Short mmCIF file of C-alpha atoms and ligand atoms in Angstrom, two decimals:
data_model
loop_
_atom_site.label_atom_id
_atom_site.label_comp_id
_atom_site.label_asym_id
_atom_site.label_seq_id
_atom_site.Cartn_x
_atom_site.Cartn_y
_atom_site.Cartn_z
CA UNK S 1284 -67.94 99.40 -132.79
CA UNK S 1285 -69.87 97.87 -129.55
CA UNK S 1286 -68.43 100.72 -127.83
CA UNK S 1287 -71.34 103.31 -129.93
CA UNK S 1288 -74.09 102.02 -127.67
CA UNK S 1289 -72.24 103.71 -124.25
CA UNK S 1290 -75.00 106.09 -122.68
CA UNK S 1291 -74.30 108.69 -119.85
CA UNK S 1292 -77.43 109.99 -117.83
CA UNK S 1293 -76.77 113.11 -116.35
CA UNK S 1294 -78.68 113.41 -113.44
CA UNK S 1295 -77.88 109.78 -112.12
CA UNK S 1296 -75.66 110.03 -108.96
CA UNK S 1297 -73.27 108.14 -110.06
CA UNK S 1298 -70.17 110.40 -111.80
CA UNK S 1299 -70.63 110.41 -115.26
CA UNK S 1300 -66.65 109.17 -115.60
CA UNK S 1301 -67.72 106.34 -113.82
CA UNK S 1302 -71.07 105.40 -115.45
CA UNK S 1303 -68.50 105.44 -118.84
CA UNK S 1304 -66.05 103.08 -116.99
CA UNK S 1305 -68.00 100.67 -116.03
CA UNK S 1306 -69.87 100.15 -118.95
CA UNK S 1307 -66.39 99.98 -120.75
CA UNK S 1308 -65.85 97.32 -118.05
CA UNK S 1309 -69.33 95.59 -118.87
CA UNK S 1310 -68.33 94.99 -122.36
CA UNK S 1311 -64.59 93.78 -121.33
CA UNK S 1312 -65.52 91.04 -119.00
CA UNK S 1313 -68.59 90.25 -121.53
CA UNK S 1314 -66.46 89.50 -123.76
CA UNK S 1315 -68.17 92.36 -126.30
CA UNK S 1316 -64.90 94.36 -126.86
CA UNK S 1317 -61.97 91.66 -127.23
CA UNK S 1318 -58.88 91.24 -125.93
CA UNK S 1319 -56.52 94.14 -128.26
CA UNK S 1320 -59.44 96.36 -129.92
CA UNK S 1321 -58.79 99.66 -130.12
CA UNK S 1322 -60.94 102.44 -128.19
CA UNK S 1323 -62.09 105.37 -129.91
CA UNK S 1324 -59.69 108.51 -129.09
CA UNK S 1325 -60.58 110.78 -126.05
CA UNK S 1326 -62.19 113.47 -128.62
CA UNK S 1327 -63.96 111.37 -130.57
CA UNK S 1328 -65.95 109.61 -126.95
CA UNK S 1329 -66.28 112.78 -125.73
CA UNK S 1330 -68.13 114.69 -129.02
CA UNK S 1331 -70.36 110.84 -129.53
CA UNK S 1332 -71.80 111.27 -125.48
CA UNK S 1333 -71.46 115.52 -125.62
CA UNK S 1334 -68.80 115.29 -122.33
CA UNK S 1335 -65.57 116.72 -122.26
CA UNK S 1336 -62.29 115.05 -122.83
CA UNK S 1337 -61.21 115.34 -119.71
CA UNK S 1338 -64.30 113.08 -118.16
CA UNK S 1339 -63.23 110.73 -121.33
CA UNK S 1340 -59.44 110.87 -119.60
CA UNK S 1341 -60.91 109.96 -116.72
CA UNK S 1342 -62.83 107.13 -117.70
CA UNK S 1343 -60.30 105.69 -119.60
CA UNK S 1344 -57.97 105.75 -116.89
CA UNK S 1345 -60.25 104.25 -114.23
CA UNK S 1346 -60.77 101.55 -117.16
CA UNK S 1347 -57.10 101.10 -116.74
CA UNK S 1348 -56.97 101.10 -112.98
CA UNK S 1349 -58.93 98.02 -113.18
CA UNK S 1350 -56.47 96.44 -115.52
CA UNK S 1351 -58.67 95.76 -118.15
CA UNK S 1352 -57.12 98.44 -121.00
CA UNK S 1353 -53.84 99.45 -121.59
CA UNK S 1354 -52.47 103.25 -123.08
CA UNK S 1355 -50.09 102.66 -125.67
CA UNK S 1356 -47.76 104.96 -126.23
CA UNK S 1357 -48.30 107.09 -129.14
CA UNK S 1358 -50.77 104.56 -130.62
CA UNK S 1359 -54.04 104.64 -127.95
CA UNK S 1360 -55.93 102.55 -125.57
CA UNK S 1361 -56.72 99.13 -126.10
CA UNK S 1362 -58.07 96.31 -124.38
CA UNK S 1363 -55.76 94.19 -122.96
CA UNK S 1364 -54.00 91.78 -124.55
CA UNK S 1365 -55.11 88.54 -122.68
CA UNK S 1366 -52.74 86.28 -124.61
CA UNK S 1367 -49.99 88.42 -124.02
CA UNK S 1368 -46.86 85.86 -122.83
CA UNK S 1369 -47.29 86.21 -119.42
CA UNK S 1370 -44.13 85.71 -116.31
CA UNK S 1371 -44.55 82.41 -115.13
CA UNK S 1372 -42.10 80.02 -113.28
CA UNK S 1373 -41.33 77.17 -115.35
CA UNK S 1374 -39.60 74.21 -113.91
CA UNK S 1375 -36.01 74.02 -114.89
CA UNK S 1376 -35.67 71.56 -117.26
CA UNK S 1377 -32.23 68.94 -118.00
CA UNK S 1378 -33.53 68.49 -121.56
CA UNK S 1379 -30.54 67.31 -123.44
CA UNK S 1380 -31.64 68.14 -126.28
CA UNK S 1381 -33.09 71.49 -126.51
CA UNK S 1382 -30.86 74.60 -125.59
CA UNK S 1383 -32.12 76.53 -123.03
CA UNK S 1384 -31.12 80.61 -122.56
CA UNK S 1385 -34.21 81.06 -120.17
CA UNK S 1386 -33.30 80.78 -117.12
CA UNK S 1387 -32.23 83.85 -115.30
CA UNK S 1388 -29.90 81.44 -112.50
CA UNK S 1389 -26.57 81.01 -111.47
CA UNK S 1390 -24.44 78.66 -114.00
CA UNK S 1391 -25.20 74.89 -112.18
CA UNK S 1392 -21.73 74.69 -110.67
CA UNK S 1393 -21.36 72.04 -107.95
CA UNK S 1394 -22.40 73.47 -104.04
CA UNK S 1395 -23.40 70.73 -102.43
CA UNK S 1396 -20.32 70.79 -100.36
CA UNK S 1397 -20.49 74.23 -99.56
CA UNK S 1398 -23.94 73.60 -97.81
CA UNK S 1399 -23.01 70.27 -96.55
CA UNK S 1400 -20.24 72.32 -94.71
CA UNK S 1401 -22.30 75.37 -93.79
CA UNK S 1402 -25.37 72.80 -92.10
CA UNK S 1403 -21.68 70.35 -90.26
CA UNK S 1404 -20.80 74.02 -88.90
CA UNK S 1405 -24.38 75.02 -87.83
CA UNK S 1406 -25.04 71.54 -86.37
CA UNK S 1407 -22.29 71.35 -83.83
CA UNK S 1408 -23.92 73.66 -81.42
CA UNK S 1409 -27.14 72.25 -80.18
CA UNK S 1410 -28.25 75.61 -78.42
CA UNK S 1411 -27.77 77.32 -81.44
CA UNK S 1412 -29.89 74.68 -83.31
CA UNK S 1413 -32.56 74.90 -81.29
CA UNK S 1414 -32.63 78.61 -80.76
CA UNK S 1415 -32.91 78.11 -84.93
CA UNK S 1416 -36.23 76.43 -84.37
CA UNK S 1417 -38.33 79.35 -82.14
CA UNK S 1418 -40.14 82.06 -83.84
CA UNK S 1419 -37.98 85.29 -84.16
CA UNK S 1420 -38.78 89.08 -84.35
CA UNK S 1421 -39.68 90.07 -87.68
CA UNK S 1422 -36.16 91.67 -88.30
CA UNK S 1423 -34.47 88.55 -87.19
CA UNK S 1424 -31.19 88.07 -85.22
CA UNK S 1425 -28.74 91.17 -84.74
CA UNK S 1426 -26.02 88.86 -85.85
CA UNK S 1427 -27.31 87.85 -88.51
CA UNK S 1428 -28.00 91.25 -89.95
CA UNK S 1429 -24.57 92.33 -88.34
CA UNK S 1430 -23.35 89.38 -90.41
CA UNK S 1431 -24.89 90.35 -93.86
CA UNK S 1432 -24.58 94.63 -93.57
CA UNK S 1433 -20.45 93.91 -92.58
CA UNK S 1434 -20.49 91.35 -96.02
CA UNK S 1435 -22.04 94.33 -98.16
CA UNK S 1436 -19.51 96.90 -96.75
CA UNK S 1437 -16.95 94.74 -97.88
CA UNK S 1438 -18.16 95.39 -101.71
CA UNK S 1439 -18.99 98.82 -101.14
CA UNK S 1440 -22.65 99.15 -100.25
CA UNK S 1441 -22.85 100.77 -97.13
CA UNK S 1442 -26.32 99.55 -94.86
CA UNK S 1443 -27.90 100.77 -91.51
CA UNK S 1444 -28.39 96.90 -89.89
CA UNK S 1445 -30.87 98.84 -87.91
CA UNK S 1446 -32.74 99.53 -90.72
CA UNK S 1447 -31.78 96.11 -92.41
CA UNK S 1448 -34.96 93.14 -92.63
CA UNK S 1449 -34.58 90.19 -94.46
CA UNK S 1450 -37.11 89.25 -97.27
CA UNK S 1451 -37.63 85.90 -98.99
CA UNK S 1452 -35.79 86.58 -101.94
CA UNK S 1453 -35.67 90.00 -103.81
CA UNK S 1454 -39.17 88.93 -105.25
CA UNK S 1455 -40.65 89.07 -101.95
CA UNK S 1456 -38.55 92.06 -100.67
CA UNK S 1457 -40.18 94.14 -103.88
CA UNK S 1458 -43.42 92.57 -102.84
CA UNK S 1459 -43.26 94.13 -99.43
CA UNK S 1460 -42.77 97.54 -100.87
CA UNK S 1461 -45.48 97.65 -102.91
CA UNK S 1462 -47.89 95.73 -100.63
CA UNK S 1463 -46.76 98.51 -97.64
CA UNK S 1464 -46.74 101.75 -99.67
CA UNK S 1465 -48.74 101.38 -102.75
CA UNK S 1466 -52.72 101.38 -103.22
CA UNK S 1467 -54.57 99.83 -106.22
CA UNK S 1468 -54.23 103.12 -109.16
CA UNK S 1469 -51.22 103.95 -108.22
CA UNK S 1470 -48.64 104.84 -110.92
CA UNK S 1471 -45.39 103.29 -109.91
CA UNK S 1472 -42.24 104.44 -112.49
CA UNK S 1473 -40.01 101.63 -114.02
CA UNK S 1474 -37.20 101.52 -116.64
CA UNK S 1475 -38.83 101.42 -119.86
CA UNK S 1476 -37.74 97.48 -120.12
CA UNK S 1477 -38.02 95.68 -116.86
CA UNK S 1478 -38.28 93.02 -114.83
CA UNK S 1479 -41.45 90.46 -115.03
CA UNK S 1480 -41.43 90.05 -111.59
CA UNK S 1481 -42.40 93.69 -111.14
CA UNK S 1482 -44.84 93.58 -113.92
CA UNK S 1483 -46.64 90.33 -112.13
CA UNK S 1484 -46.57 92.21 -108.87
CA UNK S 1485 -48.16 95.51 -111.01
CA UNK S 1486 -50.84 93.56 -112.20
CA UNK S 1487 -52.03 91.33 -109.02
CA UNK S 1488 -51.78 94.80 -106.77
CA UNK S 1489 -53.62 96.81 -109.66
CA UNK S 1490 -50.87 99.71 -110.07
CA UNK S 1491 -49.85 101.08 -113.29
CA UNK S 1492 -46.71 101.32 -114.66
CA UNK S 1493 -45.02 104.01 -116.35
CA UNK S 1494 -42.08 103.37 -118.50
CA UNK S 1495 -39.23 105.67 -118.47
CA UNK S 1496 -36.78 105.91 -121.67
CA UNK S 1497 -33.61 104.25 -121.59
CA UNK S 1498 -30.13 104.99 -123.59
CA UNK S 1499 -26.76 102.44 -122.97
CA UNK S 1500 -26.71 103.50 -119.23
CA UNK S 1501 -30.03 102.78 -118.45
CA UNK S 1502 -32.75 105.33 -117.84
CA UNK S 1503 -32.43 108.79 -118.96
CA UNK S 1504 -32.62 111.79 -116.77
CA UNK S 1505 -34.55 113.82 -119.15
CA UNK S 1506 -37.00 110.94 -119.69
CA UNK S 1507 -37.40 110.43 -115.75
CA UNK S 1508 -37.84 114.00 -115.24
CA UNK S 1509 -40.56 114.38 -117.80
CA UNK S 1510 -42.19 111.29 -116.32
CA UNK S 1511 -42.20 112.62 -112.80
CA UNK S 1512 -44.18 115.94 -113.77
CA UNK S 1513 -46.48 113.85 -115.98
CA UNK S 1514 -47.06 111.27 -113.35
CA UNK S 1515 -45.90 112.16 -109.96
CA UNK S 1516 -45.51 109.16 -108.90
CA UNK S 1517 -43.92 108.24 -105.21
CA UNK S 1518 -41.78 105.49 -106.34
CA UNK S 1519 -39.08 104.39 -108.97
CA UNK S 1520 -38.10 100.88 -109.09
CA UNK S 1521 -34.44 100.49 -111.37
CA UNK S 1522 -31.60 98.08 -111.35
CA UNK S 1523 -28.85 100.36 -111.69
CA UNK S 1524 -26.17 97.61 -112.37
CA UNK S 1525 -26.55 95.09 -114.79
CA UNK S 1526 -29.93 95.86 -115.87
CA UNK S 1527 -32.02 92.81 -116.64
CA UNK S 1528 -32.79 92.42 -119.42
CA UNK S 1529 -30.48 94.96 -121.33
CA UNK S 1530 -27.45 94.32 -118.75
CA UNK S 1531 -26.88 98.21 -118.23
CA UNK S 1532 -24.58 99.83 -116.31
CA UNK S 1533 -24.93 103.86 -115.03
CA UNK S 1534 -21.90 105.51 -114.25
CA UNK S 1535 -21.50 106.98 -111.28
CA UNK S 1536 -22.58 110.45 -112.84
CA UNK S 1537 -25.95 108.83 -114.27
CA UNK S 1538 -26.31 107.78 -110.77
CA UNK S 1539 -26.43 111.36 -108.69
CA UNK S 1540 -28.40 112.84 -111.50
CA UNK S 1541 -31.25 110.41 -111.09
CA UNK S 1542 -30.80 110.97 -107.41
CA UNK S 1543 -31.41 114.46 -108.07
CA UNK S 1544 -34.18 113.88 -109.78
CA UNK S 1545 -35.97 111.68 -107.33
CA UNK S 1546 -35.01 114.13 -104.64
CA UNK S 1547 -36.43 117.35 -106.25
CA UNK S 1548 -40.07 115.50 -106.63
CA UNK S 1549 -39.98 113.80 -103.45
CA UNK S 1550 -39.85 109.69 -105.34
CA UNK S 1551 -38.70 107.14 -103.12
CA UNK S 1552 -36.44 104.96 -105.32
CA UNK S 1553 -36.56 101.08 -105.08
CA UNK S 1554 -32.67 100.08 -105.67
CA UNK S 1555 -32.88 96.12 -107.14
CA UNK S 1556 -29.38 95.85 -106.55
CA UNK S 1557 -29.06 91.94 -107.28
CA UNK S 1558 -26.84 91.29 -110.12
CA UNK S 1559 -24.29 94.24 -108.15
CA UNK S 1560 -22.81 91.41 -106.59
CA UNK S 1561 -21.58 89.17 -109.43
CA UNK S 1562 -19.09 92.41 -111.01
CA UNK S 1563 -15.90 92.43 -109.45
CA UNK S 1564 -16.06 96.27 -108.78
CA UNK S 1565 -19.18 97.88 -109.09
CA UNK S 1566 -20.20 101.86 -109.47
CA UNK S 1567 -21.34 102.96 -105.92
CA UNK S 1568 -24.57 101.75 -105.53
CA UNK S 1569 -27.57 104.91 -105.18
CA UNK S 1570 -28.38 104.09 -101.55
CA UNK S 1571 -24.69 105.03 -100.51
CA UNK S 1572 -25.72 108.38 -102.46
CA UNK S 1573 -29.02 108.76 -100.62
CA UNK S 1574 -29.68 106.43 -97.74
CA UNK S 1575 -33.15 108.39 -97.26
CA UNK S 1576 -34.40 108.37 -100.36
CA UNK S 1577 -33.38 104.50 -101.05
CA UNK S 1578 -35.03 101.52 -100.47
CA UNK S 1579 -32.15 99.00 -101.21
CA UNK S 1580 -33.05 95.71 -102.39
CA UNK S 1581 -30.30 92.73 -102.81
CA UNK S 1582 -30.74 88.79 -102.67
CA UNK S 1583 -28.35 86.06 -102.87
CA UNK S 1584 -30.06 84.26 -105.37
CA UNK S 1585 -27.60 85.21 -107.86
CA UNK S 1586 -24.17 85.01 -106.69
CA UNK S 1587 -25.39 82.15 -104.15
CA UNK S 1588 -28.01 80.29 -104.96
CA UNK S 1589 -31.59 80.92 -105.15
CA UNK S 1590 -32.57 77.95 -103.96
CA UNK S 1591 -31.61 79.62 -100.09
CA UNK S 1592 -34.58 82.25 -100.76
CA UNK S 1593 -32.56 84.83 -98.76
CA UNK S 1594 -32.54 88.44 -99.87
CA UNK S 1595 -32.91 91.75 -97.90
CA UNK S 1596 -33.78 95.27 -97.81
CA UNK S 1597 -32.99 98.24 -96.18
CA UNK S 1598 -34.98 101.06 -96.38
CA UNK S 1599 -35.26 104.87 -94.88
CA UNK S 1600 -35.49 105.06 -90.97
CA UNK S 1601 -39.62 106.46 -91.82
CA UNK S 1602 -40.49 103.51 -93.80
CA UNK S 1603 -38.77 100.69 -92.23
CA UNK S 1604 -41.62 100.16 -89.11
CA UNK S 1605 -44.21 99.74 -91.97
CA UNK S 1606 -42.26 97.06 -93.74
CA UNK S 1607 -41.48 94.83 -90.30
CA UNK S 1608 -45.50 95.23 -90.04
CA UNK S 1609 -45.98 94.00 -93.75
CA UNK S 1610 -43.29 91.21 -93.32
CA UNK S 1611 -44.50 89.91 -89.72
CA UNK S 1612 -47.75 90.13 -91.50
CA UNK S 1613 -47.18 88.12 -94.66
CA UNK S 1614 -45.09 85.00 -92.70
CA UNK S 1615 -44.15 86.95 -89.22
CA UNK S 1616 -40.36 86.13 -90.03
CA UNK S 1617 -37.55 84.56 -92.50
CA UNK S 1618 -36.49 81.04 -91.87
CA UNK S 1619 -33.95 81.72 -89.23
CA UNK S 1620 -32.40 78.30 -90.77
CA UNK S 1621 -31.80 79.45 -94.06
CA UNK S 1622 -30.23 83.28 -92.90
CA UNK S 1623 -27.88 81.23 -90.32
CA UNK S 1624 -26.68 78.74 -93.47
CA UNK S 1625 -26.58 81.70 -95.84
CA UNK S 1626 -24.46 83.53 -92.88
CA UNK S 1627 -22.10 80.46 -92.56
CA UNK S 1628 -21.04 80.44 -96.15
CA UNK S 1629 -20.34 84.27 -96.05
CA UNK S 1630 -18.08 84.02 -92.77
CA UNK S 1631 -16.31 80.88 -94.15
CA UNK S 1632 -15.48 82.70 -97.70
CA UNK S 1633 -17.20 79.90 -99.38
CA UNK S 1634 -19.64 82.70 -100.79
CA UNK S 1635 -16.70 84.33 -102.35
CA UNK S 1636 -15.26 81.45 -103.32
CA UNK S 1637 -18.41 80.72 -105.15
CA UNK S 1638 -18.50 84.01 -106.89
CA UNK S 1639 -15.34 83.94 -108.24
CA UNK S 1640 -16.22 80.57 -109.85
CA UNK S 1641 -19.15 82.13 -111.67
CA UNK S 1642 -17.24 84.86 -112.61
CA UNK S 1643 -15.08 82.39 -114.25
CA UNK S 1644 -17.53 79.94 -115.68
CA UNK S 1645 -19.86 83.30 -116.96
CA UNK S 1646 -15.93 84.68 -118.79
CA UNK S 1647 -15.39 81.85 -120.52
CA UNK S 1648 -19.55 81.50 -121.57
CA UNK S 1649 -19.80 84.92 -122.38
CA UNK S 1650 -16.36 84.11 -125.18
CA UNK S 1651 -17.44 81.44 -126.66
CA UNK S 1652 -21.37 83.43 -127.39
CA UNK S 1653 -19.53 86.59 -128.61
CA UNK S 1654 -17.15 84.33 -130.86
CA UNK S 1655 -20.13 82.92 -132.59
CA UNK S 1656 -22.57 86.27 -132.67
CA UNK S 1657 -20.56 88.70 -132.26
CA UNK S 1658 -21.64 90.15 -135.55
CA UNK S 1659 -25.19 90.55 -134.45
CA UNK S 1660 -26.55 93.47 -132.07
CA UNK S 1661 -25.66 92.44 -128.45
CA UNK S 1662 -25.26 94.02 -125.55
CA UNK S 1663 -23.14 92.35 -122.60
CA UNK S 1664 -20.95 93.10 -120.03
CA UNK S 1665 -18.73 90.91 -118.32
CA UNK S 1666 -19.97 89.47 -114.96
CA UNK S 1667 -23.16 89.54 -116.00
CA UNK S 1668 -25.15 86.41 -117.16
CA UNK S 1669 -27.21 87.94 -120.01
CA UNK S 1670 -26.71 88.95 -123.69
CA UNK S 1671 -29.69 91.56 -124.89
CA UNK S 1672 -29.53 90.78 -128.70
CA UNK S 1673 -31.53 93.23 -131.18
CA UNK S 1674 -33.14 90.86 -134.46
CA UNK S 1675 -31.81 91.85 -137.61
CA UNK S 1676 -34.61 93.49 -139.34
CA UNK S 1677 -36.00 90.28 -141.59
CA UNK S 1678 -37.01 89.35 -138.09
CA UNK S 1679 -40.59 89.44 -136.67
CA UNK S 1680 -39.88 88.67 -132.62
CA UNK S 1681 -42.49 86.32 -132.06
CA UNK S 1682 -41.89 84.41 -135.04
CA UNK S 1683 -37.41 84.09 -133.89
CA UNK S 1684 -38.94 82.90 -130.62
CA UNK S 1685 -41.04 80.45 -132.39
CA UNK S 1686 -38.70 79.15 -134.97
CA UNK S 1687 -35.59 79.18 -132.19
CA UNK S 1688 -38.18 76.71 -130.07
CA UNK S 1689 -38.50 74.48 -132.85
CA UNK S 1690 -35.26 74.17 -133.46
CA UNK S 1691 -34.36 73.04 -129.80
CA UNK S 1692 -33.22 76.70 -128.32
CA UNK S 1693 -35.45 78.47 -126.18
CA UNK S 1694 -34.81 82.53 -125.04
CA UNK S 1695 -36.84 85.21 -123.70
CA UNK S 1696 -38.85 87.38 -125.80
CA UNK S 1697 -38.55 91.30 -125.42
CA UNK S 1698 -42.23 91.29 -125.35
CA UNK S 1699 -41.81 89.68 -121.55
CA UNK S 1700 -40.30 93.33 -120.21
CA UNK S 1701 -42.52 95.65 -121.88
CA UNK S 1702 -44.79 96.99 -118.95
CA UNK S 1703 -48.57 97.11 -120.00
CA UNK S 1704 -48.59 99.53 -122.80
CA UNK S 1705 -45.22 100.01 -123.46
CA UNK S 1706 -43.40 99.53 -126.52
CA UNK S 1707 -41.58 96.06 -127.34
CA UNK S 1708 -38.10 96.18 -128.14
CA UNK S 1709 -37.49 94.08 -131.03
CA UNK S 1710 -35.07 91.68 -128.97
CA UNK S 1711 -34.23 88.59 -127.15
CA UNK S 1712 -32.39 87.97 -123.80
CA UNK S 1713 -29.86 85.15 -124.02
CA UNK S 1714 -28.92 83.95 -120.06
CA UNK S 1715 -25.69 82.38 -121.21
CA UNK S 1716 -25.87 81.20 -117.33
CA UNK S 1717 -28.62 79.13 -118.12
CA UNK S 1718 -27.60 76.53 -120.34
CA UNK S 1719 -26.26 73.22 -117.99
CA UNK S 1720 -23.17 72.66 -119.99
CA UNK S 1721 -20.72 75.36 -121.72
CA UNK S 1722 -21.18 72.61 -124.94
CA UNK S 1723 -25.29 72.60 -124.93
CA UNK S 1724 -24.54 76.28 -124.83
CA UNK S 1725 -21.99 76.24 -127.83
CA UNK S 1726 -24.64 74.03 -129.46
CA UNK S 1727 -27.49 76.74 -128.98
CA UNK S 1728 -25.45 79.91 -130.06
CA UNK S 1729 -24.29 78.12 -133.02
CA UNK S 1730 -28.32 77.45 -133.89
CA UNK S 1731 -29.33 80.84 -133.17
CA UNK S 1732 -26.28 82.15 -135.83
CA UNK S 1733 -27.73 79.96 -138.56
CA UNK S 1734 -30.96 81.33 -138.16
CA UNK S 1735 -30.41 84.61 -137.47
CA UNK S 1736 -28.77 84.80 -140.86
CA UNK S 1737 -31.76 83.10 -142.14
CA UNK S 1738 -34.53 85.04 -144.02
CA UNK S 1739 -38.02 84.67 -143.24
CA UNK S 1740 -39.73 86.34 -145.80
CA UNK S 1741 -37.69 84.10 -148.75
CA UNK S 1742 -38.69 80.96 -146.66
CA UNK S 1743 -42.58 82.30 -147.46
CA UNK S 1744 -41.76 83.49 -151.16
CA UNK S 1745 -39.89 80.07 -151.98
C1 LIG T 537 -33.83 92.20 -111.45
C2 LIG T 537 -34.35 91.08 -110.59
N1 LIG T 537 -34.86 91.37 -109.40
C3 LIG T 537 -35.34 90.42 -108.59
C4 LIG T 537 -35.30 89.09 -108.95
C5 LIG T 537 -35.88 88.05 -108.02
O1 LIG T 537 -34.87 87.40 -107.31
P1 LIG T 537 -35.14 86.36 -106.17
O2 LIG T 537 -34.95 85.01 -106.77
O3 LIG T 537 -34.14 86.66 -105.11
O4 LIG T 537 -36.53 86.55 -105.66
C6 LIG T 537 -34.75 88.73 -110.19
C7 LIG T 537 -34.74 87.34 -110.60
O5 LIG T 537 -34.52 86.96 -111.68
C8 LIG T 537 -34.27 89.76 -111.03
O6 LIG T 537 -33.74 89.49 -112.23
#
């Protein structure tokens, strides 16, 4: 193993943990150890160079800092796996004919005359217009966050609009946290499947993150407090409602103990609160539970469209200064254009109006998919726009992925919501949202049957 030839000189300045590192590092960007090889365990590094296992721990970790190995759990540290799918944008396709479950969007009802309306309305008042066109305070207009925080109350998420600052998007709202509190090693806790867009942000700003177990509510509090004593970590970023991918939901007594938790070891929790707004009555979300241990993070991109870019946060009275500074520093302000049309079409109902539709298109999408699969392993919940579907056991992920792409139907591999070093659940997100039509969709479920019922291994034996 290319690792053998790793000296350590004792009396050379630099830390011995470090001289190990970055020759680990040395052979990783050399291309000597490749992308997936195993490292030797702790004890067996540590007996080879006569160091303790702890300086090995040490190494290793610093190794991982710098993104270049992963800890697996249970199975050891390995380089990291370069071609590893990775969370890129793709351009949303109107392929006729391939079936797509992959994008994580709105279904593609008609809006343009809900913003043709909204930009008629903001139009007719020429001061207002060109106020619209100055740079703004970081935070933005009062009445725009008076707007918003009164919208939210409505559906029972209760906001200081003094401690309210719009973001571009949830992306960029999650973004802001971690660019303002986090430093490059830090260990930031996530559910054990999670977003890609927090993975992405992991990677670029070097933090490492911890997976916490999950059961049907979403994370466990035994698992979360296990992970704060092993980690003690100052933040925990969960989507309490309609988890994506595995659409969980905690109930409301999930909720206060994970509150509890956080509380007892002092983690700031980073609500993603964006799919709360497609259900039609949602558990209370945490930040009404603990407005200063919160930082509440919603977006419109999902009930709205996220084409407007317009999400928000609202965070503790301490750390909201630090986030205007991070926001006025990464584009000084939101588009004051896009808040005021988001604003319109939440005073005019046409928001509302808009959500019921989806809740009615996403009904009748989500029957027609459980009609055809209902046999299989899902998970769903009504409102939301995913199905989290476990392979039957013939199944190797990659190669469902593979053969669904062939056959015209492309879906999200489990492997995309693994954090680095994490285990993979055997499983595919469906978003029956995607799909343009409710007949490509019927088309695509109907594929995904056939070959779900389809065995690999014969297809190889044959
Ligand atoms: C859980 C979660 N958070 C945040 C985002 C990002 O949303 P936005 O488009 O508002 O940046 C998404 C988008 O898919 C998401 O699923």
């Amino acid at each position: 193993m290319t690792i053998e030839n790793i000296t350590v000189l004792k009396q050379d300045p630099v830390p011995i943990y470090k001289q190990i590192a970055d020759q680990i590092s040395e052979k990783i960007e050399s291309g000597r150890l490749e992308s997936n090889e195993k490292l030797p365990t702790h004890r067996w590094l540590a007996d080879k160079l006569s160091v303790t296992v702890g300086t090995i721990t040490r190494a290793y970790a610093e190794v991982e800092r710098r993104g270049l190995v992963e800890a697996r759990v249970g199975a050891g540290t390995y380089v990291t796996d370069n071609n590893k799918p990775t969370w890129l944008f793709e351009e949303i396709a109107d392929d006729a004919s391939e079936c797509n479950f992959s994008y994580n969007i709105p279904p593609r009802l008609d809006r343009s005359d809900m913003l043709k309306q909204a930009m008629q309305r903001i139009s007719q008042s020429p001061q207002h217009l060109n106020q619209l066109m100055l740079y703004q305070p970081p935070a933005g207009f009062d009445s725009h966050r008076t707007i918003v925080s009164q919208w939210l109350k409505e559906k029972g998420v209760h906001l200081d609009v003094n401690r309210l600052l719009f973001s571009s998007g949830a992306q960029h709202a999650i973004q802001m946290v971690l660019d303002t509190f986090t430093r490059p090693g830090d260990t930031v806790l996530v559910e054990q499947y999670t977003y890609p867009g927090v993975i992405s942000l992991a990677r670029q700003n070097q933090l490492t993150l911890k997976g916490v177990e999950m059961d049907d509510e979403g994370i466990t509090p035994e698992s979360l407090e296990v992970c704060c004593n092993r980690y003690s970590p100052r933040f925990l970023y969960l989507t309490p409602t309609l988890q994506n991918p595995t659409t969980a939901i905690m109930s409301p007594q999930r909720r206060q103990a994970i509150v509890t938790i956080c509380q007892a070891h002092n983690v700031y929790i980073i609500e993603d609160d964006i799919n709360g707004l497609l259900l039609d009555s949602a558990p209370e979300p945490l930040v009404n539970l603990a407005p200063d241990h919160v930082i509440y993070i919603g977006a419109f991109s999902k009930c709205l469209a996220p084409g407007l870019r317009v999400g928000y946060l609202c965070a503790p009275e301490k750390l909201y200064p630090p986030l205007v500074v991070t926001l006025q520093n990464h584009s000084w302000m939101i588009s004051p254009l896009l808040i005021a049309l988001t604003c319109e079409m939440l005073i005019s109902g046409d928001a509302e109006r808009n959500i019921v539709m989806i809740r009615n298109e996403m009904r009748q999408r989500m029957a027609a998919t459980t009609q055809v699969l209902g046999a299989f392993n899902l998970r769903y919940e009504q409102g939301g726009f995913h199905v989290w579907l476990t392979l039957p056991e013939q199944w190797r992920l990659s190669e469902f992925v593979q053969k669904a792409a062939e056959s015209g139907v492309i879906v999200k591999s489990g492997e995309l919501f693994a954090p680095p070093g994490g285990t993979v659940a055997p499983a595919i997100r469906l978003s029956l949202s995607s799909p343009q039509t409710i007949e490509q969709l019927n088309v695509g479920v109907e594929k995904l049957k056939t070959l779900l019922l389809s065995n690999p291994i014969s297809e190889f034996t044959l």
